[in-house]
DNA sequence: TCTATAGTTCAAGCGGTCTTGAACTTCATG
DNA sequence: CATGAAGTTCAAGACCGCTTGAACTATAGA
């Protein structure tokens, strides 16, 4: 007695028949796309966007139905979002199930994970390049090769610096929401 | 009569037995990782790094052998790299085959593609959110929903701004770093 | 022109990630 | 404690992009 009405026919045109308003679907998917761009799962973004837009607490079953996800999927998605602190889990008094509510801006999640995951990644690359340099020197590689190796290291360094700046900026952007940057391009 | 000696046994430990020096392998793979991080193919980075480190022109067959790639793969990889202008194709007088040589810094390629691909992507997302906003307004959605929709738009905007800043910075980094490009454009 | 080698293309295979759904565990309630 | 719904886990499978390799085309040299 679950949501068979909903999961029954996705339809040939691919049009979802969940009862989200059209504008909600569009917005929710757009957020899914942004967040995917930042290296997260599209559906993490969709779940957060749904909760954020509705500005209310929903059960996993409701999320499952509205966004046409699987039970297991919702369980994992809300766990991730909760761990990152962008949604909270609340238990209503007379209710048998947990409800979820959007808490903070999604950017928080992006910053957090980028800090952990991406910096570790770049650090690893720099270590590799350092090792290559040491090996090259002890192998008496020619001068030009060593010069170029160093240059490669700087490529990674530039990446890391850019990433840091990027994080710092995104933080400022969200805080100082209105102002400064005029619509360009 | 190809490179059977090389492709024969990758070995259980995964150690490649091509005759790149150890330090070259490490460096080449590190560059492959950075570039993958930027959304390119790992092997595009490896090919460029190989050519750049050796500072000489190599044939496709040589690249294929040294980096343990397939013939078709090398063909496509060098085509991409050439299109982005980070390697050049030269024909030696008495030689039957083309040779490839690293031309510019890889960062050039990153900047170029990020400009085209990623900005288009974000632009698309912003259009979607704009549409959602219009739809929501004509559907007389409640005030708070509309407020939150606008906020989502700013998330995409922040992303776009961060990306721009990122590009600008990487450019500055490279210029200042290597001094290759004279003063200002 | 003919032949051999270089170079290109793309369908099929491979590998990695995301999602599903059923079995299982936990929990609120009677 | 018994029951059923809520919630979790994870193996199997869907999905997607990258790589391979064989067929094909182009080109240099005889």
PDB file of C-alpha atoms in Angstrom, chain B residues 25 37 75-76 103 117 160 177 183:
ATOM      1  CA  UNK B  25      55.656   8.120 -14.782  1.00  0.00           C
ATOM      2  CA  UNK B  37      39.963  17.279 -11.679  1.00  0.00           C
ATOM      3  CA  UNK B  75      44.604   9.645 -32.442  1.00  0.00           C
ATOM      4  CA  UNK B  76      41.673  11.173 -30.603  1.00  0.00           C
ATOM      5  CA  UNK B 103      53.290  24.012 -27.203  1.00  0.00           C
ATOM      6  CA  UNK B 117      31.416  24.541 -21.490  1.00  0.00           C
ATOM      7  CA  UNK B 160      29.059  31.791 -11.955  1.00  0.00           C
ATOM      8  CA  UNK B 177      54.469  32.750 -12.454  1.00  0.00           C
ATOM      9  CA  UNK B 183      52.634  42.666 -19.286  1.00  0.00           C
TER      10      UNK B 183
END
